[in-house]
Amino acid sequence: MADIRYLQEYLKEKDHSAQVKDYFLKLTEEVGELGRAIRMDLPHSVGEDIKGTIDEEIWDVIYYALVIANCYGIDMEQAIRLKEAYNKQRFHSSVAYDPPER
């Protein structure tokens, strides 16, 4: 299973040639495609093509969000920890964010 840090490093090698605004436009496009897939209730089924499914579109949204984070040099694993600590304090959640150490 890939973790966030691995995905960010993978995407740094794979996709690093566009400007942030172009990645943001792709992200918004993918969010629209995800909305369409959800509206049409199109989850991926084993043995079927993934194209146009909720599964594919969620990955596309995550992909462009991580590429944008890379453009700004953001370590998303650290950002997630910081944001979850803030949310726990703000919303008084009893659920702790405690990922395993690597």
mmCIF file with all atom_site columns, C-alpha atoms in Angstrom:
data_model
loop_
_atom_site.group_PDB
_atom_site.id
_atom_site.type_symbol
_atom_site.label_atom_id
_atom_site.label_alt_id
_atom_site.label_comp_id
_atom_site.label_asym_id
_atom_site.label_entity_id
_atom_site.label_seq_id
_atom_site.pdbx_PDB_ins_code
_atom_site.Cartn_x
_atom_site.Cartn_y
_atom_site.Cartn_z
_atom_site.occupancy
_atom_site.B_iso_or_equiv
_atom_site.pdbx_formal_charge
_atom_site.auth_seq_id
_atom_site.auth_comp_id
_atom_site.auth_asym_id
_atom_site.auth_atom_id
_atom_site.pdbx_PDB_model_num
ATOM 1   C CA . MET A 1 1   ? 0.000   0.000  0.000   1.00 0.00 ? 1   MET A CA 1
ATOM 2   C CA . ALA A 1 2   ? 1.386   3.390  -0.986  1.00 0.00 ? 2   ALA A CA 1
ATOM 3   C CA . ASP A 1 3   ? 1.573   6.122  1.606   1.00 0.00 ? 3   ASP A CA 1
ATOM 4   C CA . ILE A 1 4   ? 1.232   9.852  1.002   1.00 0.00 ? 4   ILE A CA 1
ATOM 5   C CA . ARG A 1 5   ? 4.996   10.490 1.029   1.00 0.00 ? 5   ARG A CA 1
ATOM 6   C CA . TYR A 1 6   ? 5.587   7.751  -1.556  1.00 0.00 ? 6   TYR A CA 1
ATOM 7   C CA . LEU A 1 7   ? 2.820   9.140  -3.776  1.00 0.00 ? 7   LEU A CA 1
ATOM 8   C CA . GLN A 1 8   ? 4.263   12.647 -3.572  1.00 0.00 ? 8   GLN A CA 1
ATOM 9   C CA . GLU A 1 9   ? 7.740   11.395 -4.528  1.00 0.00 ? 9   GLU A CA 1
ATOM 10  C CA . TYR A 1 10  ? 6.286   9.306  -7.362  1.00 0.00 ? 10  TYR A CA 1
ATOM 11  C CA . LEU A 1 11  ? 4.369   12.296 -8.710  1.00 0.00 ? 11  LEU A CA 1
ATOM 12  C CA . LYS A 1 12  ? 7.425   14.582 -8.438  1.00 0.00 ? 12  LYS A CA 1
ATOM 13  C CA . GLU A 1 13  ? 9.188   12.289 -10.884 1.00 0.00 ? 13  GLU A CA 1
ATOM 14  C CA . LYS A 1 14  ? 6.173   11.712 -13.096 1.00 0.00 ? 14  LYS A CA 1
ATOM 15  C CA . ASP A 1 15  ? 4.445   15.086 -13.322 1.00 0.00 ? 15  ASP A CA 1
ATOM 16  C CA . HIS A 1 16  ? 6.280   18.340 -12.738 1.00 0.00 ? 16  HIS A CA 1
ATOM 17  C CA . SER A 1 17  ? 6.115   20.344 -15.945 1.00 0.00 ? 17  SER A CA 1
ATOM 18  C CA . ALA A 1 18  ? 2.961   22.441 -15.705 1.00 0.00 ? 18  ALA A CA 1
ATOM 19  C CA . GLN A 1 19  ? 2.232   25.598 -13.759 1.00 0.00 ? 19  GLN A CA 1
ATOM 20  C CA . VAL A 1 20  ? 0.174   25.562 -10.574 1.00 0.00 ? 20  VAL A CA 1
ATOM 21  C CA . LYS A 1 21  ? -2.776  27.256 -12.277 1.00 0.00 ? 21  LYS A CA 1
ATOM 22  C CA . ASP A 1 22  ? -2.875  24.492 -14.899 1.00 0.00 ? 22  ASP A CA 1
ATOM 23  C CA . TYR A 1 23  ? -2.840  21.804 -12.220 1.00 0.00 ? 23  TYR A CA 1
ATOM 24  C CA . PHE A 1 24  ? -5.590  23.647 -10.363 1.00 0.00 ? 24  PHE A CA 1
ATOM 25  C CA . LEU A 1 25  ? -7.723  23.771 -13.501 1.00 0.00 ? 25  LEU A CA 1
ATOM 26  C CA . LYS A 1 26  ? -7.205  20.015 -13.955 1.00 0.00 ? 26  LYS A CA 1
ATOM 27  C CA . LEU A 1 27  ? -8.163  19.474 -10.306 1.00 0.00 ? 27  LEU A CA 1
ATOM 28  C CA . THR A 1 28  ? -11.429 21.368 -10.733 1.00 0.00 ? 28  THR A CA 1
ATOM 29  C CA . GLU A 1 29  ? -12.145 19.442 -13.927 1.00 0.00 ? 29  GLU A CA 1
ATOM 30  C CA . GLU A 1 30  ? -11.577 16.156 -12.105 1.00 0.00 ? 30  GLU A CA 1
ATOM 31  C CA . VAL A 1 31  ? -13.841 17.229 -9.223  1.00 0.00 ? 31  VAL A CA 1
ATOM 32  C CA . GLY A 1 32  ? -16.580 17.793 -11.809 1.00 0.00 ? 32  GLY A CA 1
ATOM 33  C CA . GLU A 1 33  ? -15.957 14.358 -13.310 1.00 0.00 ? 33  GLU A CA 1
ATOM 34  C CA . LEU A 1 34  ? -16.111 12.840 -9.814  1.00 0.00 ? 34  LEU A CA 1
ATOM 35  C CA . GLY A 1 35  ? -19.431 14.593 -9.224  1.00 0.00 ? 35  GLY A CA 1
ATOM 36  C CA . ARG A 1 36  ? -20.771 13.134 -12.463 1.00 0.00 ? 36  ARG A CA 1
ATOM 37  C CA . ALA A 1 37  ? -19.587 9.616  -11.562 1.00 0.00 ? 37  ALA A CA 1
ATOM 38  C CA . ILE A 1 38  ? -21.197 9.907  -8.114  1.00 0.00 ? 38  ILE A CA 1
ATOM 39  C CA . ARG A 1 39  ? -24.431 11.267 -9.560  1.00 0.00 ? 39  ARG A CA 1
ATOM 40  C CA . MET A 1 40  ? -24.550 8.361  -11.996 1.00 0.00 ? 40  MET A CA 1
ATOM 41  C CA . ASP A 1 41  ? -23.509 5.887  -9.243  1.00 0.00 ? 41  ASP A CA 1
ATOM 42  C CA . LEU A 1 42  ? -20.564 4.444  -11.183 1.00 0.00 ? 42  LEU A CA 1
ATOM 43  C CA . PRO A 1 43  ? -18.312 2.530  -8.778  1.00 0.00 ? 43  PRO A CA 1
ATOM 44  C CA . HIS A 1 44  ? -15.677 0.278  -10.316 1.00 0.00 ? 44  HIS A CA 1
ATOM 45  C CA . SER A 1 45  ? -16.567 -3.396 -10.502 1.00 0.00 ? 45  SER A CA 1
ATOM 46  C CA . VAL A 1 46  ? -13.948 -6.151 -10.584 1.00 0.00 ? 46  VAL A CA 1
ATOM 47  C CA . GLY A 1 47  ? -13.186 -7.176 -14.135 1.00 0.00 ? 47  GLY A CA 1
ATOM 48  C CA . GLU A 1 48  ? -14.536 -3.948 -15.654 1.00 0.00 ? 48  GLU A CA 1
ATOM 49  C CA . ASP A 1 49  ? -12.715 -0.950 -17.075 1.00 0.00 ? 49  ASP A CA 1
ATOM 50  C CA . ILE A 1 50  ? -12.003 1.733  -14.455 1.00 0.00 ? 50  ILE A CA 1
ATOM 51  C CA . LYS A 1 51  ? -12.551 4.620  -16.929 1.00 0.00 ? 51  LYS A CA 1
ATOM 52  C CA . GLY A 1 52  ? -15.222 7.066  -15.756 1.00 0.00 ? 52  GLY A CA 1
ATOM 53  C CA . THR A 1 53  ? -15.797 5.348  -12.421 1.00 0.00 ? 53  THR A CA 1
ATOM 54  C CA . ILE A 1 54  ? -15.897 6.910  -8.971  1.00 0.00 ? 54  ILE A CA 1
ATOM 55  C CA . ASP A 1 55  ? -12.671 5.034  -8.188  1.00 0.00 ? 55  ASP A CA 1
ATOM 56  C CA . GLU A 1 56  ? -10.826 6.581  -11.136 1.00 0.00 ? 56  GLU A CA 1
ATOM 57  C CA . GLU A 1 57  ? -12.103 10.077 -10.488 1.00 0.00 ? 57  GLU A CA 1
ATOM 58  C CA . ILE A 1 58  ? -11.197 9.986  -6.781  1.00 0.00 ? 58  ILE A CA 1
ATOM 59  C CA . TRP A 1 59  ? -7.649  9.038  -7.744  1.00 0.00 ? 59  TRP A CA 1
ATOM 60  C CA . ASP A 1 60  ? -7.543  11.879 -10.283 1.00 0.00 ? 60  ASP A CA 1
ATOM 61  C CA . VAL A 1 61  ? -8.614  14.369 -7.578  1.00 0.00 ? 61  VAL A CA 1
ATOM 62  C CA . ILE A 1 62  ? -5.989  13.038 -5.155  1.00 0.00 ? 62  ILE A CA 1
ATOM 63  C CA . TYR A 1 63  ? -3.380  13.052 -7.949  1.00 0.00 ? 63  TYR A CA 1
ATOM 64  C CA . TYR A 1 64  ? -3.800  16.735 -8.768  1.00 0.00 ? 64  TYR A CA 1
ATOM 65  C CA . ALA A 1 65  ? -4.116  17.756 -5.108  1.00 0.00 ? 65  ALA A CA 1
ATOM 66  C CA . LEU A 1 66  ? -0.765  16.078 -4.416  1.00 0.00 ? 66  LEU A CA 1
ATOM 67  C CA . VAL A 1 67  ? 0.866   17.584 -7.508  1.00 0.00 ? 67  VAL A CA 1
ATOM 68  C CA . ILE A 1 68  ? -0.251  21.037 -6.323  1.00 0.00 ? 68  ILE A CA 1
ATOM 69  C CA . ALA A 1 69  ? 1.172   20.286 -2.861  1.00 0.00 ? 69  ALA A CA 1
ATOM 70  C CA . ASN A 1 70  ? 4.450   19.376 -4.583  1.00 0.00 ? 70  ASN A CA 1
ATOM 71  C CA . CYS A 1 71  ? 4.468   22.697 -6.435  1.00 0.00 ? 71  CYS A CA 1
ATOM 72  C CA . TYR A 1 72  ? 4.477   24.437 -3.059  1.00 0.00 ? 72  TYR A CA 1
ATOM 73  C CA . GLY A 1 73  ? 6.900   22.035 -1.377  1.00 0.00 ? 73  GLY A CA 1
ATOM 74  C CA . ILE A 1 74  ? 4.223   20.888 1.073   1.00 0.00 ? 74  ILE A CA 1
ATOM 75  C CA . ASP A 1 75  ? 4.852   17.640 2.963   1.00 0.00 ? 75  ASP A CA 1
ATOM 76  C CA . MET A 1 76  ? 1.286   16.335 3.058   1.00 0.00 ? 76  MET A CA 1
ATOM 77  C CA . GLU A 1 77  ? 2.013   13.791 5.785   1.00 0.00 ? 77  GLU A CA 1
ATOM 78  C CA . GLN A 1 78  ? 3.067   16.653 8.047   1.00 0.00 ? 78  GLN A CA 1
ATOM 79  C CA . ALA A 1 79  ? 0.166   18.832 6.879   1.00 0.00 ? 79  ALA A CA 1
ATOM 80  C CA . ILE A 1 80  ? -2.287  16.020 7.681   1.00 0.00 ? 80  ILE A CA 1
ATOM 81  C CA . ARG A 1 81  ? -0.848  15.599 11.192  1.00 0.00 ? 81  ARG A CA 1
ATOM 82  C CA . LEU A 1 82  ? -1.026  19.346 11.856  1.00 0.00 ? 82  LEU A CA 1
ATOM 83  C CA . LYS A 1 83  ? -4.546  19.686 10.473  1.00 0.00 ? 83  LYS A CA 1
ATOM 84  C CA . GLU A 1 84  ? -5.817  16.662 12.396  1.00 0.00 ? 84  GLU A CA 1
ATOM 85  C CA . ALA A 1 85  ? -4.350  18.042 15.649  1.00 0.00 ? 85  ALA A CA 1
ATOM 86  C CA . TYR A 1 86  ? -6.096  21.344 14.941  1.00 0.00 ? 86  TYR A CA 1
ATOM 87  C CA . ASN A 1 87  ? -9.392  19.587 14.111  1.00 0.00 ? 87  ASN A CA 1
ATOM 88  C CA . LYS A 1 88  ? -9.238  17.460 17.266  1.00 0.00 ? 88  LYS A CA 1
ATOM 89  C CA . GLN A 1 89  ? -8.881  20.596 19.349  1.00 0.00 ? 89  GLN A CA 1
ATOM 90  C CA . ARG A 1 90  ? -11.523 22.498 17.416  1.00 0.00 ? 90  ARG A CA 1
ATOM 91  C CA . PHE A 1 91  ? -14.148 19.763 17.249  1.00 0.00 ? 91  PHE A CA 1
ATOM 92  C CA . HIS A 1 92  ? -13.278 17.917 20.494  1.00 0.00 ? 92  HIS A CA 1
ATOM 93  C CA . SER A 1 93  ? -13.070 14.564 18.759  1.00 0.00 ? 93  SER A CA 1
ATOM 94  C CA . SER A 1 94  ? -12.283 11.491 20.806  1.00 0.00 ? 94  SER A CA 1
ATOM 95  C CA . VAL A 1 95  ? -10.848 9.793  17.714  1.00 0.00 ? 95  VAL A CA 1
ATOM 96  C CA . ALA A 1 96  ? -7.076  10.210 17.573  1.00 0.00 ? 96  ALA A CA 1
ATOM 97  C CA . TYR A 1 97  ? -5.084  10.463 14.368  1.00 0.00 ? 97  TYR A CA 1
ATOM 98  C CA . ASP A 1 98  ? -2.174  8.156  15.092  1.00 0.00 ? 98  ASP A CA 1
ATOM 99  C CA . PRO A 1 99  ? -0.643  6.625  11.954  1.00 0.00 ? 99  PRO A CA 1
ATOM 100 C CA . PRO A 1 100 ? 1.912   3.868  12.416  1.00 0.00 ? 100 PRO A CA 1
ATOM 101 C CA . GLU A 1 101 ? 5.561   4.898  12.399  1.00 0.00 ? 101 GLU A CA 1
ATOM 102 C CA . ARG A 1 102 ? 7.660   3.808  9.450   1.00 0.00 ? 102 ARG A CA 1
#
